[in-house]
Amino acid sequence: MSKNFPPGPRDGCFGLRTMAGLKADVLGTYTQLKERYGDVVSFPIAGQRLFVFFHPDAVREILVAQAKSFIRVPRVMRVFAQWNGSSVLIAEGEPWLRQRRLVQPAFQPRRFERYGQTMVAATERLAQSWQTEIDARGSLDVEINQAMTDLTLNIICRTMFATDVTDTSGDIARAVAILSEVAFHEMQSPFTLPNWWPSRFIRNKRWAMNVLDEAVWQIVRTRRAAGDDQGDLLSMLLAAVDEEGDGGRLDDRQVRNELMTLMLAGHDTTAAALDWVWYNLAQYPASAAACQAELAARIGNRAVAASDVPQLKFIEAVVKESLRLYPPAIGVFLRQPTADVDICGTQVPRGSLVALSSYVTQRDARWFAEPNRFLPERFLAPAVHDLKPNAYFPFGAGPRVCIGQSFAMTEMVLIVATLLRRFTVALAPDQGTVELQVHASLRPRNGVRLRWTPRA
Ligand code: HEM
C-alpha cells in the first residue's frame, strides 16, 4: 500500500503535541485541521497513524459500505469494557451479532405505546414537582443537566427493567459522570493505571464502578428471585434463546453486562441531548413558541402519547437540530481497519486509526447553510429533502447504528412536549456563557441554569 498519506500537521515530538491539542480541545483542534487540510487529514499519534475524515461520502464508506472491514479500536473498548463487560456495545463479529439480536426485541415499535406512557408519567411528575416549588417560591431556576439525567435514568430503568431507581439515582448519576471523565482520560493515555493505584482519580473510579455494579446486580438478582415475566427487556434477556444462532441462553453475568450498557447508553447521551435542546429553546424563544403552537393545534389539552410523535414535526425538528449542533455521542466514531481499505481515494493501511467527527461534519457550511445557527426548519419538508446524505449522523449509521435511536427520539419529543405544555423556558439571570465539555458525551460544562415560568 502506498505511503502517500494525506496532509496533516508535522509534529516532531512523535505526535505528542497534536495529541496534547486533541486532549485540551478535541472539537477546536478537529475544526482547525479541517479548515487547514480539507476533507481528510492524517498524522502520527502515539505510534500509530490517525486518519480523520470529514466528508459525508467517507462517513458512508466507513460506517456503512465498508463497515465489515472495521472494528472499534480495541484499546478504547478495553476502557469501556471495565464497567460494561463484553456487552453489545463492546463485542465484535459473531458474538456482537448474537447480542444485538437478543437486545433488539426491546426496541420493536409495538412496545413504544407503553414506553411512551412511562416517559410521559415520569415527566409529568417532574413538572408537578417544579410547579409545587413555583407555587411556594414564585419562580424556579433549575440546573438542567442534573434534572435531565435523573429523568432519563428513571425512564430507562422503568421501561427496560421495571425498576424504580429514584432513591439511588443521585449516586448512579455521580458514578456515570465520574466514569465519563475516566473514559475520556484513559482513552487518550497510552496506559491505564491499575485499580489499586493510590490516587483520588482511581479511588473515585473504583467507587463509581462499585455503585453501578451493585445497582445492576441488585436488579438482576431481584428479578431472578421473583422469577416472574414482566414483559420487559430484563425478562426477555433472562429467558432469551438465540434462535437464529446456537439456541443458547445468557448467563447472569451476560445479562448484567447488557443491562449495564443499556442503563448507561440509554440515559447518558439522551440527557446530554436534552440539555442542549433546552439551552437552544431558551435562546430561541420563537422556536419554543412554534413548538407550543404545534402542541395547541395537534394535541390540545390532553397529555401526549407515543402515537402523537409523528404529528409533532416541529418539536422533532428542534430535537434533530440540537443533535446537529451538539451531537452528544461525540467520541464513538473511532475505528481500526482490519484490512487495507480505500476510502474515497485515500489508501488506509490495516491497523491504522480512523476517526470521524459528527461535530465538524454537521457544522460544515457546504451541507448546512448558516451552520452555526439554530434553524429547526432545515429538518422540515421541503428543505429536509435537500440535505446531503450522511452529512448528519448523531446516531451513527450502518450495522452499528444506535440501537436506541427511535427510543431516544420518542423520549425526547415526549419530554419536550410535556414540559412545554406547562412552562416557558429562559436562561436563568445568573447563567453566564455555556462552555462545551467533551467527556464520554458532549455536555455543557457545569450544566445550564434555566428559568421555568408556568404558562397562563
Ligand atoms: C440522544 C440519544 C442517543 C444518541 C445521540 C446515541 C448515539 C449513539 C451512537 C453515535 C452510537 C454508536 C454508533 C457507532 O459506533 O457507529 C450508539 C450506540 C449505541 N447506543 Fe445509542 N444514542 C442515544 C440513545 C440511546 C438509547 C436511548 C439507548 C438504549 C435504550 C442506546 C443504546 C445504544 C447501544 C446499545 C449502542 C451500541 C450498539 C452496537 O454497537 O451495536 N442509545 N448510540
Short mmCIF file of C-alpha atoms and ligand atoms in Angstrom, two decimals:
data_model
loop_
_atom_site.label_atom_id
_atom_site.label_comp_id
_atom_site.label_asym_id
_atom_site.label_seq_id
_atom_site.Cartn_x
_atom_site.Cartn_y
_atom_site.Cartn_z
CA MET A 1 0.00 0.00 0.00
CA SER A 2 1.33 3.44 -0.97
CA LYS A 3 2.82 5.58 1.82
CA ASN A 4 1.42 8.70 0.16
CA PHE A 5 -0.55 9.83 3.17
CA PRO A 6 -2.97 12.78 3.11
CA PRO A 7 -1.56 16.02 4.55
CA GLY A 8 -1.60 16.82 8.24
CA PRO A 9 0.32 18.59 10.99
CA ARG A 10 4.02 17.73 11.15
CA ASP A 11 4.80 17.09 14.72
CA GLY A 12 8.42 16.45 15.55
CA CYS A 13 7.56 15.06 19.00
CA PHE A 14 6.11 11.66 17.94
CA GLY A 15 2.63 13.19 17.69
CA LEU A 16 2.66 14.26 21.34
CA ARG A 17 1.98 17.93 20.54
CA THR A 18 -1.03 17.10 18.38
CA MET A 19 -2.20 14.63 21.00
CA ALA A 20 -2.00 17.33 23.67
CA GLY A 21 -4.04 19.64 21.39
CA LEU A 22 -6.70 16.96 20.96
CA LYS A 23 -6.82 16.32 24.69
CA ALA A 24 -7.17 20.01 25.54
CA ASP A 25 -9.77 20.81 22.87
CA VAL A 26 -10.71 18.00 20.53
CA LEU A 27 -13.53 19.88 18.77
CA GLY A 28 -11.49 23.05 18.21
CA THR A 29 -8.48 21.02 17.02
CA TYR A 30 -10.55 18.98 14.53
CA THR A 31 -12.27 22.16 13.27
CA GLN A 32 -8.89 23.80 12.65
CA LEU A 33 -7.44 20.69 11.00
CA LYS A 34 -10.33 20.58 8.55
CA GLU A 35 -10.01 24.29 7.76
CA ARG A 36 -6.31 23.86 7.12
CA TYR A 37 -6.07 20.50 5.35
CA GLY A 38 -9.55 19.79 3.93
CA ASP A 39 -11.73 16.68 3.95
CA VAL A 40 -9.09 14.24 5.11
CA VAL A 41 -6.14 14.78 7.38
CA SER A 42 -3.61 12.29 8.68
CA PHE A 43 -0.82 12.38 11.21
CA PRO A 44 1.11 10.06 13.52
CA ILE A 45 -0.18 9.75 17.04
CA ALA A 46 1.11 7.53 19.84
CA GLY A 47 2.95 5.25 17.43
CA GLN A 48 0.03 4.85 15.00
CA ARG A 49 -1.23 6.84 12.01
CA LEU A 50 -4.58 8.55 12.51
CA PHE A 51 -6.79 9.43 9.53
CA VAL A 52 -9.64 11.86 10.22
CA PHE A 53 -12.35 12.05 7.54
CA PHE A 54 -14.81 14.94 7.39
CA HIS A 55 -16.64 14.32 4.11
CA PRO A 56 -20.11 12.66 4.21
CA ASP A 57 -19.09 10.21 1.44
CA ALA A 58 -16.31 8.95 3.71
CA VAL A 59 -18.83 8.63 6.57
CA ARG A 60 -20.88 6.32 4.33
CA GLU A 61 -17.82 4.28 3.31
CA ILE A 62 -16.59 3.77 6.90
CA LEU A 63 -19.87 3.25 8.76
CA VAL A 64 -21.96 1.59 6.05
CA ALA A 65 -20.40 0.42 2.76
CA GLN A 66 -17.13 -0.95 4.18
CA ALA A 67 -18.25 -1.42 7.79
CA LYS A 68 -17.17 -5.07 7.67
CA SER A 69 -13.55 -4.00 7.26
CA PHE A 70 -13.55 -2.01 10.51
CA ILE A 71 -13.62 -2.77 14.22
CA ARG A 72 -13.78 -0.42 17.17
CA VAL A 73 -10.33 0.38 18.50
CA PRO A 74 -9.50 -2.43 20.98
CA ARG A 75 -7.61 -0.15 23.38
CA VAL A 76 -10.63 2.17 23.63
CA MET A 77 -13.06 -0.71 24.01
CA ARG A 78 -10.95 -2.12 26.85
CA VAL A 79 -11.57 1.14 28.73
CA PHE A 80 -15.36 0.84 28.37
CA ALA A 81 -15.30 -2.93 28.97
CA GLN A 82 -14.06 -2.29 32.53
CA TRP A 83 -17.62 -1.49 33.58
CA ASN A 84 -19.72 -2.67 30.59
CA GLY A 85 -18.24 -6.16 30.32
CA SER A 86 -18.46 -7.78 26.87
CA SER A 87 -21.90 -6.31 26.07
CA VAL A 88 -23.38 -5.43 22.67
CA LEU A 89 -21.52 -2.11 22.81
CA ILE A 90 -18.15 -3.82 23.15
CA ALA A 91 -18.37 -7.13 21.23
CA GLU A 92 -17.33 -7.63 17.60
CA GLY A 93 -18.20 -10.16 14.89
CA GLU A 94 -20.48 -13.13 15.63
CA PRO A 95 -20.82 -12.50 19.41
CA TRP A 96 -21.87 -8.90 18.68
CA LEU A 97 -24.49 -10.01 16.14
CA ARG A 98 -25.90 -12.55 18.58
CA GLN A 99 -26.12 -9.97 21.38
CA ARG A 100 -27.66 -7.37 19.09
CA ARG A 101 -30.34 -9.90 18.08
CA LEU A 102 -31.10 -10.64 21.72
CA VAL A 103 -31.50 -6.99 22.70
CA GLN A 104 -33.33 -5.88 19.54
CA PRO A 105 -36.85 -7.09 20.53
CA ALA A 106 -36.94 -4.45 23.30
CA PHE A 107 -36.98 -1.80 20.55
CA GLN A 108 -39.87 -3.15 18.46
CA PRO A 109 -42.32 -0.35 17.54
CA ARG A 110 -45.26 -2.17 19.19
CA ARG A 111 -43.63 -1.62 22.60
CA PHE A 112 -43.45 2.14 22.22
CA GLU A 113 -47.00 2.99 23.31
CA ARG A 114 -46.24 1.55 26.76
CA TYR A 115 -42.78 3.13 26.89
CA GLY A 116 -44.43 6.43 25.96
CA GLN A 117 -46.80 6.20 28.94
CA THR A 118 -43.83 5.70 31.28
CA MET A 119 -41.90 8.57 29.69
CA VAL A 120 -44.82 11.00 29.95
CA ALA A 121 -45.74 9.93 33.50
CA ALA A 122 -42.14 10.46 34.71
CA THR A 123 -42.01 13.89 33.04
CA GLU A 124 -45.41 14.86 34.49
CA ARG A 125 -44.09 14.02 37.98
CA LEU A 126 -41.09 16.28 37.37
CA ALA A 127 -43.37 19.07 36.06
CA GLN A 128 -45.59 18.70 39.12
CA SER A 129 -42.62 18.98 41.50
CA TRP A 130 -41.48 22.14 39.68
CA GLN A 131 -45.00 23.59 39.86
CA THR A 132 -45.13 22.94 43.62
CA GLU A 133 -41.86 24.84 44.08
CA ILE A 134 -43.05 27.69 41.90
CA ASP A 135 -46.29 27.92 43.93
CA ALA A 136 -44.22 28.14 47.11
CA ARG A 137 -41.47 30.46 45.91
CA GLY A 138 -42.82 32.35 42.93
CA SER A 139 -40.16 31.36 40.39
CA LEU A 140 -37.90 28.42 39.63
CA ASP A 141 -34.35 28.17 38.30
CA VAL A 142 -33.23 24.62 37.59
CA GLU A 143 -29.80 23.19 36.78
CA ILE A 144 -30.98 21.26 33.78
CA ASN A 145 -28.21 18.68 33.42
CA GLN A 146 -28.99 17.09 36.77
CA ALA A 147 -32.74 17.23 36.17
CA MET A 148 -32.49 15.58 32.74
CA THR A 149 -30.03 12.93 33.99
CA ASP A 150 -32.38 11.93 36.82
CA LEU A 151 -35.35 11.89 34.46
CA THR A 152 -33.77 9.82 31.68
CA LEU A 153 -32.17 7.42 34.18
CA ASN A 154 -35.56 6.79 35.78
CA ILE A 155 -37.18 6.30 32.38
CA ILE A 156 -34.62 3.78 31.12
CA CYS A 157 -34.75 1.75 34.36
CA ARG A 158 -38.57 1.69 34.43
CA THR A 159 -39.03 0.89 30.74
CA MET A 160 -36.29 -1.71 30.34
CA PHE A 161 -36.10 -3.30 33.82
CA ALA A 162 -39.37 -2.21 35.52
CA THR A 163 -37.20 -0.87 38.33
CA ASP A 164 -37.58 2.34 40.31
CA VAL A 165 -34.16 3.91 40.97
CA THR A 166 -35.44 7.17 42.45
CA ASP A 167 -33.60 6.50 45.74
CA THR A 168 -30.24 5.68 44.15
CA SER A 169 -30.37 7.85 41.03
CA GLY A 170 -28.17 10.55 42.63
CA ASP A 171 -25.33 8.09 43.27
CA ILE A 172 -25.76 6.44 39.87
CA ALA A 173 -25.65 9.81 38.10
CA ARG A 174 -22.49 10.80 40.04
CA ALA A 175 -20.90 7.45 39.17
CA VAL A 176 -21.73 7.91 35.48
CA ALA A 177 -20.23 11.42 35.46
CA ILE A 178 -17.03 10.08 37.06
CA LEU A 179 -16.71 7.20 34.58
CA SER A 180 -17.43 9.52 31.66
CA GLU A 181 -14.39 11.54 32.71
CA VAL A 182 -12.33 8.41 33.43
CA ALA A 183 -13.16 7.09 29.94
CA PHE A 184 -12.09 10.36 28.34
CA HIS A 185 -8.72 10.38 30.14
CA GLU A 186 -7.95 6.68 29.76
CA MET A 187 -8.85 6.68 26.04
CA GLN A 188 -6.20 9.31 25.46
CA SER A 189 -3.49 7.88 27.69
CA PRO A 190 -1.01 5.34 26.39
CA PHE A 191 -1.53 3.23 29.55
CA THR A 192 -4.18 2.66 32.24
CA LEU A 193 -3.32 2.92 35.93
CA PRO A 194 -4.17 -0.26 37.85
CA ASN A 195 -7.24 -0.12 40.08
CA TRP A 196 -5.14 -0.44 43.29
CA TRP A 197 -3.20 2.74 42.44
CA PRO A 198 -3.36 5.13 45.43
CA SER A 199 -4.82 8.27 43.87
CA ARG A 200 -8.07 10.20 44.13
CA PHE A 201 -8.80 9.58 40.44
CA ILE A 202 -8.57 5.79 40.87
CA ARG A 203 -10.44 5.84 44.21
CA ASN A 204 -13.30 7.71 42.54
CA LYS A 205 -13.21 5.31 39.61
CA ARG A 206 -13.42 2.30 41.96
CA TRP A 207 -16.29 3.88 43.88
CA ALA A 208 -18.19 4.61 40.65
CA MET A 209 -17.68 1.11 39.25
CA ASN A 210 -18.91 -0.40 42.54
CA VAL A 211 -22.01 1.78 42.67
CA LEU A 212 -23.04 0.78 39.15
CA ASP A 213 -22.13 -2.86 39.60
CA GLU A 214 -24.18 -3.16 42.77
CA ALA A 215 -27.15 -1.33 41.28
CA VAL A 216 -27.25 -3.62 38.24
CA TRP A 217 -26.60 -6.89 40.12
CA GLN A 218 -29.39 -5.96 42.52
CA ILE A 219 -31.79 -5.62 39.58
CA VAL A 220 -30.73 -9.00 38.09
CA ARG A 221 -30.91 -10.87 41.42
CA THR A 222 -34.26 -9.43 42.45
CA ARG A 223 -35.86 -10.47 39.18
CA ARG A 224 -34.23 -13.90 39.14
CA ALA A 225 -35.58 -14.48 42.65
CA ALA A 226 -39.07 -13.25 41.75
CA GLY A 227 -38.98 -15.48 38.67
CA ASP A 228 -41.90 -13.65 37.03
CA ASP A 229 -42.09 -12.44 33.44
CA GLN A 230 -42.76 -8.70 33.42
CA GLY A 231 -42.61 -8.49 29.65
CA ASP A 232 -39.69 -6.03 29.75
CA LEU A 233 -36.15 -6.27 28.39
CA LEU A 234 -34.84 -7.84 31.60
CA SER A 235 -37.37 -10.70 31.46
CA MET A 236 -36.60 -11.12 27.77
CA LEU A 237 -32.86 -11.39 28.41
CA LEU A 238 -33.29 -13.83 31.29
CA ALA A 239 -35.44 -16.09 29.14
CA ALA A 240 -33.82 -15.34 25.78
CA VAL A 241 -32.98 -18.08 23.33
CA ASP A 242 -30.91 -17.06 20.32
CA GLU A 243 -32.97 -18.91 17.74
CA GLU A 244 -31.06 -17.76 14.68
CA GLY A 245 -27.77 -18.57 16.44
CA ASP A 246 -26.84 -21.59 18.57
CA GLY A 247 -30.08 -21.64 20.60
CA GLY A 248 -28.13 -20.86 23.79
CA ARG A 249 -29.23 -18.76 26.80
CA LEU A 250 -27.44 -15.89 28.53
CA ASP A 251 -25.91 -16.48 31.94
CA ASP A 252 -26.40 -13.90 34.72
CA ARG A 253 -23.11 -12.15 34.01
CA GLN A 254 -24.05 -11.68 30.37
CA VAL A 255 -27.45 -10.32 31.42
CA ARG A 256 -25.70 -7.98 33.85
CA ASN A 257 -23.42 -6.73 31.04
CA GLU A 258 -26.28 -5.96 28.64
CA LEU A 259 -28.24 -4.26 31.43
CA MET A 260 -25.27 -2.10 32.37
CA THR A 261 -24.78 -0.96 28.77
CA LEU A 262 -28.46 -0.22 28.22
CA MET A 263 -28.68 1.65 31.51
CA LEU A 264 -25.64 3.79 30.66
CA ALA A 265 -26.03 4.24 26.88
CA GLY A 266 -29.79 4.51 27.40
CA HIS A 267 -29.72 7.64 29.54
CA ASP A 268 -26.39 9.48 29.43
CA THR A 269 -26.47 10.64 25.80
CA THR A 270 -30.21 11.33 25.92
CA ALA A 271 -29.76 13.54 28.99
CA ALA A 272 -26.89 15.38 27.28
CA ALA A 273 -29.03 15.84 24.15
CA LEU A 274 -31.89 17.27 26.23
CA ASP A 275 -29.54 19.72 27.97
CA TRP A 276 -28.79 21.18 24.54
CA VAL A 277 -32.42 21.13 23.38
CA TRP A 278 -33.42 23.23 26.39
CA TYR A 279 -30.42 25.51 26.03
CA ASN A 280 -31.35 26.15 22.40
CA LEU A 281 -35.04 26.70 23.15
CA ALA A 282 -34.11 29.14 25.93
CA GLN A 283 -32.07 31.12 23.44
CA TYR A 284 -34.54 30.95 20.56
CA PRO A 285 -37.97 31.77 22.07
CA ALA A 286 -39.57 31.89 18.58
CA SER A 287 -38.76 28.18 18.14
CA ALA A 288 -40.14 27.40 21.61
CA ALA A 289 -43.33 29.32 20.73
CA ALA A 290 -43.62 27.35 17.46
CA CYS A 291 -43.43 24.10 19.48
CA GLN A 292 -46.19 25.37 21.76
CA ALA A 293 -48.34 26.36 18.78
CA GLU A 294 -47.89 22.88 17.34
CA LEU A 295 -48.95 21.34 20.65
CA ALA A 296 -52.06 23.52 20.80
CA ALA A 297 -53.00 22.60 17.22
CA ARG A 298 -52.27 18.86 17.37
CA ILE A 299 -52.79 17.84 20.99
CA GLY A 300 -54.94 20.46 22.72
CA ASN A 301 -55.27 19.99 26.47
CA ARG A 302 -54.66 16.27 26.85
CA ALA A 303 -51.36 14.55 27.70
CA VAL A 304 -49.17 13.45 24.77
CA ALA A 305 -48.60 9.80 23.86
CA ALA A 306 -46.09 7.94 21.70
CA SER A 307 -48.68 7.71 18.92
CA ASP A 308 -48.69 11.55 18.73
CA VAL A 309 -44.99 11.77 17.93
CA PRO A 310 -45.41 11.55 14.11
CA GLN A 311 -47.68 14.64 14.32
CA LEU A 312 -45.16 16.72 16.28
CA LYS A 313 -42.94 17.54 13.33
CA PHE A 314 -41.66 20.88 14.60
CA ILE A 315 -40.66 19.51 18.01
CA GLU A 316 -38.91 16.63 16.27
CA ALA A 317 -37.08 19.16 14.06
CA VAL A 318 -35.99 21.08 17.19
CA VAL A 319 -34.52 17.88 18.66
CA LYS A 320 -32.78 16.99 15.39
CA GLU A 321 -31.30 20.46 15.02
CA SER A 322 -29.96 20.29 18.59
CA LEU A 323 -28.38 16.92 17.80
CA ARG A 324 -26.79 18.52 14.73
CA LEU A 325 -25.20 21.40 16.63
CA TYR A 326 -24.33 19.35 19.73
CA PRO A 327 -24.06 15.64 18.87
CA PRO A 328 -23.83 14.08 22.34
CA ALA A 329 -22.15 10.74 21.46
CA ILE A 330 -19.03 12.51 20.38
CA GLY A 331 -16.23 10.04 20.98
CA VAL A 332 -17.59 6.84 19.44
CA PHE A 333 -16.51 7.24 15.83
CA LEU A 334 -13.02 5.83 16.18
CA ARG A 335 -12.31 2.70 14.17
CA GLN A 336 -9.49 0.42 13.06
CA PRO A 337 -9.44 -1.22 9.60
CA THR A 338 -8.80 -4.97 9.72
CA ALA A 339 -7.60 -4.89 6.07
CA ASP A 340 -6.10 -2.26 3.77
CA VAL A 341 -9.01 -0.09 2.60
CA ASP A 342 -9.64 2.65 0.06
CA ILE A 343 -11.80 5.44 1.48
CA CYS A 344 -12.85 7.82 -1.29
CA GLY A 345 -9.42 7.57 -2.92
CA THR A 346 -7.37 7.61 0.30
CA GLN A 347 -5.41 4.42 0.95
CA VAL A 348 -5.72 3.48 4.63
CA PRO A 349 -3.44 0.67 5.81
CA ARG A 350 -4.71 -2.11 8.06
CA GLY A 351 -4.23 -1.33 11.76
CA SER A 352 -4.24 2.48 11.46
CA LEU A 353 -6.72 4.61 13.36
CA VAL A 354 -9.69 6.17 11.57
CA ALA A 355 -11.82 8.91 13.10
CA LEU A 356 -14.98 10.76 12.07
CA SER A 357 -16.25 13.93 13.69
CA SER A 358 -20.03 14.36 13.66
CA TYR A 359 -19.50 17.76 15.30
CA VAL A 360 -17.33 19.10 12.44
CA THR A 361 -19.21 17.47 9.54
CA GLN A 362 -22.57 18.61 10.92
CA ARG A 363 -21.32 22.21 11.07
CA ASP A 364 -19.93 22.27 7.53
CA ALA A 365 -21.38 25.19 5.51
CA ARG A 366 -21.35 23.06 2.35
CA TRP A 367 -24.04 20.80 3.81
CA PHE A 368 -25.82 23.14 6.24
CA ALA A 369 -26.38 26.79 5.33
CA GLU A 370 -25.59 29.15 8.23
CA PRO A 371 -24.13 26.14 10.01
CA ASN A 372 -23.78 27.65 13.48
CA ARG A 373 -27.37 28.94 13.62
CA PHE A 374 -30.15 27.01 15.34
CA LEU A 375 -32.64 26.54 12.48
CA PRO A 376 -35.03 23.62 13.09
CA GLU A 377 -36.77 24.45 9.78
CA ARG A 378 -33.95 22.73 7.88
CA PHE A 379 -35.36 19.41 9.15
CA LEU A 380 -38.88 20.14 7.84
CA ALA A 381 -40.18 19.44 4.34
CA PRO A 382 -39.30 20.57 1.74
CA ALA A 383 -35.80 21.68 2.97
CA VAL A 384 -35.09 18.31 4.58
CA HIS A 385 -35.18 16.58 1.19
CA ASP A 386 -32.13 18.60 0.09
CA LEU A 387 -29.90 17.51 2.97
CA LYS A 388 -26.69 15.84 1.86
CA PRO A 389 -26.87 12.10 2.64
CA ASN A 390 -24.59 11.05 5.53
CA ALA A 391 -23.77 14.66 6.50
CA TYR A 392 -25.93 14.15 9.60
CA PHE A 393 -25.19 11.14 11.78
CA PRO A 394 -25.71 11.81 15.52
CA PHE A 395 -26.80 8.17 15.98
CA GLY A 396 -24.19 6.74 13.60
CA ALA A 397 -25.16 4.66 10.55
CA GLY A 398 -24.80 1.16 9.18
CA PRO A 399 -24.77 -2.08 11.15
CA ARG A 400 -23.60 -0.46 14.40
CA VAL A 401 -26.09 2.40 14.29
CA CYS A 402 -27.51 3.25 17.73
CA ILE A 403 -29.98 0.54 18.70
CA GLY A 404 -31.91 3.05 20.84
CA GLN A 405 -32.37 5.72 18.16
CA SER A 406 -36.19 5.51 17.91
CA PHE A 407 -36.49 5.08 21.68
CA ALA A 408 -34.41 8.22 22.25
CA MET A 409 -36.25 10.29 19.63
CA THR A 410 -39.64 9.30 21.06
CA GLU A 411 -38.46 10.03 24.58
CA MET A 412 -37.02 13.45 23.74
CA VAL A 413 -40.09 14.58 21.77
CA LEU A 414 -42.43 13.46 24.58
CA ILE A 415 -40.34 15.15 27.28
CA VAL A 416 -40.13 18.42 25.34
CA ALA A 417 -43.87 18.31 24.57
CA THR A 418 -44.85 17.55 28.18
CA LEU A 419 -42.75 20.33 29.72
CA LEU A 420 -43.53 22.96 27.07
CA ARG A 421 -47.26 22.41 27.55
CA ARG A 422 -46.84 23.67 31.10
CA PHE A 423 -43.91 26.08 31.07
CA THR A 424 -41.91 28.59 29.09
CA VAL A 425 -38.15 28.36 29.39
CA ALA A 426 -35.42 31.02 29.50
CA LEU A 427 -31.81 31.23 30.67
CA ALA A 428 -31.64 31.95 34.41
CA PRO A 429 -30.46 35.52 35.11
CA ASP A 430 -27.24 34.21 36.72
CA GLN A 431 -26.37 31.86 33.81
CA GLY A 432 -23.20 33.02 32.06
CA THR A 433 -21.72 31.74 28.80
CA VAL A 434 -22.03 27.99 28.38
CA GLU A 435 -18.86 26.09 27.54
CA LEU A 436 -18.64 22.67 25.93
CA GLN A 437 -17.32 19.73 27.92
CA VAL A 438 -16.18 16.67 25.99
CA HIS A 439 -16.05 13.57 28.11
CA ALA A 440 -17.74 10.33 27.02
CA SER A 441 -20.60 12.61 25.95
CA LEU A 442 -20.78 16.27 24.94
CA ARG A 443 -22.36 18.26 27.75
CA PRO A 444 -22.48 21.86 28.89
CA ARG A 445 -19.60 22.30 31.36
CA ASN A 446 -21.10 22.97 34.81
CA GLY A 447 -24.60 22.44 33.41
CA VAL A 448 -27.06 25.17 32.43
CA ARG A 449 -29.37 27.07 34.76
CA LEU A 450 -32.79 27.67 33.24
CA ARG A 451 -35.80 29.63 34.47
CA TRP A 452 -39.16 27.89 34.14
CA THR A 453 -42.32 30.00 34.17
CA PRO A 454 -45.81 28.47 34.16
CA ARG A 455 -47.85 29.31 31.07
CA ALA A 456 -51.08 31.21 31.51
C1 HEM B 1 -29.82 11.15 22.01
C2 HEM B 1 -29.59 9.93 22.43
C3 HEM B 1 -28.58 8.98 21.82
C4 HEM B 1 -27.56 9.24 20.94
C5 HEM B 1 -27.14 10.56 20.34
C6 HEM B 1 -26.92 7.97 20.69
C7 HEM B 1 -25.85 7.80 19.82
C8 HEM B 1 -25.22 6.59 19.59
C9 HEM B 1 -24.09 6.41 18.73
C10 HEM B 1 -23.44 7.52 17.89
C11 HEM B 1 -23.73 5.12 18.78
C12 HEM B 1 -22.53 4.46 18.14
C13 HEM B 1 -22.62 4.26 16.66
C14 HEM B 1 -21.30 3.75 16.13
O1 HEM B 1 -20.39 3.38 16.87
O2 HEM B 1 -21.19 3.74 14.91
C15 HEM B 1 -24.63 4.46 19.69
C16 HEM B 1 -24.58 3.11 20.01
C17 HEM B 1 -25.42 2.51 20.90
N1 HEM B 1 -26.48 3.08 21.56
FE1 HEM B 1 -27.09 4.99 21.40
N2 HEM B 1 -27.55 7.00 21.41
C18 HEM B 1 -28.58 7.57 22.10
C19 HEM B 1 -29.50 6.92 22.91
C20 HEM B 1 -29.52 5.57 23.16
C21 HEM B 1 -30.54 4.88 23.93
C22 HEM B 1 -31.80 5.54 24.49
C23 HEM B 1 -30.15 3.57 24.00
C24 HEM B 1 -30.84 2.40 24.66
C25 HEM B 1 -32.04 2.43 25.18
C26 HEM B 1 -28.89 3.44 23.28
C27 HEM B 1 -28.17 2.27 23.18
C28 HEM B 1 -27.06 2.13 22.37
C29 HEM B 1 -26.33 0.87 22.23
C30 HEM B 1 -26.62 -0.44 22.95
C31 HEM B 1 -25.30 1.11 21.30
C32 HEM B 1 -24.28 0.08 20.79
C33 HEM B 1 -24.87 -0.56 19.54
C34 HEM B 1 -23.93 -1.55 18.84
O3 HEM B 1 -22.72 -1.40 18.93
O4 HEM B 1 -24.45 -2.43 18.16
N3 HEM B 1 -28.54 4.67 22.79
N4 HEM B 1 -25.54 5.38 20.16
#
